[in-house]
PDB file of C-alpha atoms in Angstrom:
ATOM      1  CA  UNK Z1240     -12.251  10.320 -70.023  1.00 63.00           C
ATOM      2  CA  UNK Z1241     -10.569   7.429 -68.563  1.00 64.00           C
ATOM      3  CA  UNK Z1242     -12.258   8.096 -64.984  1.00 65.00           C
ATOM      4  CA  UNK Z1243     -15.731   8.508 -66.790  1.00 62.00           C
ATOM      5  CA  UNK Z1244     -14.639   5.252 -68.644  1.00 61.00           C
ATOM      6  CA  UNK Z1245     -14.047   3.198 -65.393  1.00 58.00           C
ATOM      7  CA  UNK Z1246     -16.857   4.362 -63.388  1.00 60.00           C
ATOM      8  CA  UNK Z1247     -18.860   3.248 -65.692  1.00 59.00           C
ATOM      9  CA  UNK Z1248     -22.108   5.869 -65.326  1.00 59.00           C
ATOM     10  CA  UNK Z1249     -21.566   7.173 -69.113  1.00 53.00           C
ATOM     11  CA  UNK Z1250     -20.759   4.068 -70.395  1.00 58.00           C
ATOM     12  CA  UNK Z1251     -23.133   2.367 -73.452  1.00 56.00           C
ATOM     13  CA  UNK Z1252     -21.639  -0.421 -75.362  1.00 54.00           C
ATOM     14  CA  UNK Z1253     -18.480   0.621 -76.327  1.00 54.00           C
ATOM     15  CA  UNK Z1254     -19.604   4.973 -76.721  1.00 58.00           C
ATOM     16  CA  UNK Z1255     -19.950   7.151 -74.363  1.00 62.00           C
ATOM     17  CA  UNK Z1256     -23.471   8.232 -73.264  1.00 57.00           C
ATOM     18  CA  UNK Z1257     -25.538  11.503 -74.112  1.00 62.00           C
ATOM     19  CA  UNK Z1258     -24.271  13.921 -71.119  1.00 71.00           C
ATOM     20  CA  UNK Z1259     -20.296  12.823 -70.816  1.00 75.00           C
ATOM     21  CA  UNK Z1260     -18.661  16.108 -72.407  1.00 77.00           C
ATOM     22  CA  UNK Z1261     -21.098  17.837 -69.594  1.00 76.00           C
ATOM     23  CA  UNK Z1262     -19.752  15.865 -66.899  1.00 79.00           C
ATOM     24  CA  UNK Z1263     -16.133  16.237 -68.701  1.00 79.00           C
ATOM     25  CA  UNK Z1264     -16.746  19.801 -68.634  1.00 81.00           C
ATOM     26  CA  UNK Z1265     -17.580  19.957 -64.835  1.00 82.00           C
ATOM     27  CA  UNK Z1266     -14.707  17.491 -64.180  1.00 82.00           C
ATOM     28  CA  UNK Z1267     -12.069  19.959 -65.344  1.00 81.00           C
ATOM     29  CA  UNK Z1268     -13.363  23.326 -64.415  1.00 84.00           C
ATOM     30  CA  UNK Z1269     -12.535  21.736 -61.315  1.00 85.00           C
ATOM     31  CA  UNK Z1270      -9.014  20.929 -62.097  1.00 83.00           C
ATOM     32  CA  UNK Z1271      -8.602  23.833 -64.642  1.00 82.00           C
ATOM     33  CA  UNK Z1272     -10.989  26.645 -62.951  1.00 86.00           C
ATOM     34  CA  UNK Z1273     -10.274  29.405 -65.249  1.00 83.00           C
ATOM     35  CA  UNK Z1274      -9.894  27.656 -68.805  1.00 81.00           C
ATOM     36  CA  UNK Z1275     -13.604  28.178 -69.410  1.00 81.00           C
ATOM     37  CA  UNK Z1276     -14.080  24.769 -72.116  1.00 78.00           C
ATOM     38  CA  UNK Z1277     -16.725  23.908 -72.942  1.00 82.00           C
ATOM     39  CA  UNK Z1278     -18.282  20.731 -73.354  1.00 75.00           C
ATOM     40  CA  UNK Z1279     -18.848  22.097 -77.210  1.00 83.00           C
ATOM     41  CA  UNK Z1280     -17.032  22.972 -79.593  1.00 83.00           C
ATOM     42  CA  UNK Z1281     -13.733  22.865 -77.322  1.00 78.00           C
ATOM     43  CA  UNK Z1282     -14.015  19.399 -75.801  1.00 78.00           C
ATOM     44  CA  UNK Z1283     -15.755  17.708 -78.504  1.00 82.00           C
ATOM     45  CA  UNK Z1284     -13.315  18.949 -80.900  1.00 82.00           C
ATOM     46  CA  UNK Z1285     -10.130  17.954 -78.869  1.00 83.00           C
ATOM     47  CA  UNK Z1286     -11.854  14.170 -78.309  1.00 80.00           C
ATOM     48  CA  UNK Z1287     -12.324  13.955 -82.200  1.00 85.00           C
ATOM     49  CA  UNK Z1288      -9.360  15.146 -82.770  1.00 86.00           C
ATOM     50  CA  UNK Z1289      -7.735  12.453 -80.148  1.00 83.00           C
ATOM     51  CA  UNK Z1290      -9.717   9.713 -81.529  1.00 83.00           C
ATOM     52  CA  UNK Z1291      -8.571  10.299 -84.892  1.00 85.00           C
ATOM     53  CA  UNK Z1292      -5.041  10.219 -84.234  1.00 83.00           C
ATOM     54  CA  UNK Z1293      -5.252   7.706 -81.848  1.00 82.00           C
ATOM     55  CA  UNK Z1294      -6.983   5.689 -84.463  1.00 82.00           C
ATOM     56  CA  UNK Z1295      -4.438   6.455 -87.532  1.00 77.00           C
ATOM     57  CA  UNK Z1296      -1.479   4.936 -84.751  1.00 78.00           C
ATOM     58  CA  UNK Z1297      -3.805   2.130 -83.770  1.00 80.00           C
ATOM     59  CA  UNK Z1298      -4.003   1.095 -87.261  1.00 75.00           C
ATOM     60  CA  UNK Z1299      -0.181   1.423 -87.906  1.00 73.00           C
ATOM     61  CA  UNK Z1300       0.692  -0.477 -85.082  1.00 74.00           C
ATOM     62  CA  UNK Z1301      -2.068  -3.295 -84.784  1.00 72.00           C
ATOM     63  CA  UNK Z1302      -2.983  -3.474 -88.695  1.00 64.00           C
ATOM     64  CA  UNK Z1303      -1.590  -4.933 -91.895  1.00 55.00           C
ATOM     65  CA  UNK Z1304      -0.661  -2.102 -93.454  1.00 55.00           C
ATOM     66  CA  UNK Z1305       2.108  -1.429 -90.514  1.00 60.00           C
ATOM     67  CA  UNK Z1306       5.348  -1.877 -93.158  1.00 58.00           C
ATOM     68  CA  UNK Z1307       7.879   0.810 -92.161  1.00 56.00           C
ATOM     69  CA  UNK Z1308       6.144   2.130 -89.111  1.00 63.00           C
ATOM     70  CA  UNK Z1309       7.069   1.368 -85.406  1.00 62.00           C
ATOM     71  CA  UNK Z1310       6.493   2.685 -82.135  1.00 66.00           C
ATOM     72  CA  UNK Z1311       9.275   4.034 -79.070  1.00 63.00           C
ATOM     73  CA  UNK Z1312       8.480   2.815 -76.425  1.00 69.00           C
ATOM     74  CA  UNK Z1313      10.891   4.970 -74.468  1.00 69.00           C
ATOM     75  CA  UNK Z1314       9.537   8.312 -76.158  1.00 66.00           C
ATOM     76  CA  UNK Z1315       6.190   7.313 -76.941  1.00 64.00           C
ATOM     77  CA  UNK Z1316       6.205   8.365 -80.204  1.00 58.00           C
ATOM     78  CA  UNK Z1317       4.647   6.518 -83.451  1.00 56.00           C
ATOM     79  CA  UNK Z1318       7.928   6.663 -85.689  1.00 57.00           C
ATOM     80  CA  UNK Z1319       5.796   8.240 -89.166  1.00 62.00           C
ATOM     81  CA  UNK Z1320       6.498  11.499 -90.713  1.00 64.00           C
ATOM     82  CA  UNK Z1321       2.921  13.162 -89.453  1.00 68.00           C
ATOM     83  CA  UNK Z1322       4.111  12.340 -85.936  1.00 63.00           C
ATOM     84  CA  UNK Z1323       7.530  12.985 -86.555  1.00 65.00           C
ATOM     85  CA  UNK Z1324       8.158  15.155 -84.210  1.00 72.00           C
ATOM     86  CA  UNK Z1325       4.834  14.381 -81.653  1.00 75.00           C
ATOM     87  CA  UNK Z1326       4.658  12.299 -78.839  1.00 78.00           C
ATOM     88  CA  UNK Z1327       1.513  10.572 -77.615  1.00 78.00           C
ATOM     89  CA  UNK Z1328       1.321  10.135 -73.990  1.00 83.00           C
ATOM     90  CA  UNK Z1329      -2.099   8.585 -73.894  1.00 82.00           C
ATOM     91  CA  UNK Z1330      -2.118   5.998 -76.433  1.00 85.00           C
ATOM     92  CA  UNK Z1331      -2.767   3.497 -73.834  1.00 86.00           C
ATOM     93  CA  UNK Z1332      -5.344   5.239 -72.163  1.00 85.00           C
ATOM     94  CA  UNK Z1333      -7.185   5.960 -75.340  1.00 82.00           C
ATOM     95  CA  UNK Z1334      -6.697   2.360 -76.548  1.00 82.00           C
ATOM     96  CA  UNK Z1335      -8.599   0.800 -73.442  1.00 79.00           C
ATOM     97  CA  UNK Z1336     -11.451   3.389 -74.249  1.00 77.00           C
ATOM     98  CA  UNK Z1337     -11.732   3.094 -77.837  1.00 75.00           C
ATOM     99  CA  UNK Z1338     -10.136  -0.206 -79.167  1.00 76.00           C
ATOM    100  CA  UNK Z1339     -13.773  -2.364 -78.683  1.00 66.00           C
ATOM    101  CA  UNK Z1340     -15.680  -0.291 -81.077  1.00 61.00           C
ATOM    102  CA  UNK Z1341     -13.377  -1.231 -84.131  1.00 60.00           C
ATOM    103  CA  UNK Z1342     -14.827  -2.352 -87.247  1.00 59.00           C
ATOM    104  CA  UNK Z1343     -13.934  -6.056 -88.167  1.00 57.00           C
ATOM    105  CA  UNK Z1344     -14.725  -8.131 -91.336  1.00 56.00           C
ATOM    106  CA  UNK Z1345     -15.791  -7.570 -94.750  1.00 55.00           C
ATOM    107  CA  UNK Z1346     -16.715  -3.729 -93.987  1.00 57.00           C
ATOM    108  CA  UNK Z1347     -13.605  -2.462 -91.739  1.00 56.00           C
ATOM    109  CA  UNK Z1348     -11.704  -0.082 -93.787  1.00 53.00           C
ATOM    110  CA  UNK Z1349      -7.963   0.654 -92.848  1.00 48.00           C
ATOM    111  CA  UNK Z1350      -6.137   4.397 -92.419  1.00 46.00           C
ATOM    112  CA  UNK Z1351      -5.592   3.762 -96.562  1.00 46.00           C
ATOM    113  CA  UNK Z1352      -8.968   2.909 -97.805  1.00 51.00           C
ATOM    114  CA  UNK Z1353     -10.289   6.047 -95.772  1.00 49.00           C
ATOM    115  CA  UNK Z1354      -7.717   8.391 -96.786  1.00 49.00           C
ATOM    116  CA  UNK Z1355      -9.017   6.604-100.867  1.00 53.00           C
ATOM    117  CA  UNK Z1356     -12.065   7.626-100.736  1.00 52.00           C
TER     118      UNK Z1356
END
């Protein structure tokens, strides 16, 4: 994802274009050649999946709801109980690919409101 990301050929705003989990399929059955994924359901499950971790650490880290959370740097692991035991070795990569298309203002909700409703 981060190679699609800095080629820039998928790119639209701050989203991916129609097509990427296509090209993301061809991309590993070269690396992987017998894991037969598929651009759908297996990699568009694992992305959402990604991107909603990703985003529940994001918040944690860079929000204002952060009391009693914190991040090794060493381990890279978010210090909360549902990572407990988790590492997540692409928080950076995944940051640089998804941080621009966060909500801001009146109508950005945080990890809490979301998990509210």
């Amino acid at each position: 994802m981060v190679d699609l990301q800095n080629v820039g050929t998928f790119n639209a705003n701050t989203r991916f274009k129609v097509g990427y989990l296509n090209r993301l399929e061809r991309m590993l059955e070269k690396v992987l050649p017998n894991a037969m994924l598929k651009a759908k359901p297996n990699l568009e499950s694992r992305i959402r999946t990604l991107k909603r971790d990703w985003a529940i650490v994001y918040n944690m880290l860079s929000g204002k709801d952060n009391s009693g959370f914190g991040w090794d740097e060493h381990r890279v692991i978010k210090k909360v109980s549902q990572f407990r035991h988790r590492s997540f070795p692409y928080y950076e990569q995944l940051t640089a690919i998804y941080a621009k298309d966060r909500a801001i203002g009146k109508y950005a909700k945080t990890t809490a409101n979301i998990i509210e409703e």
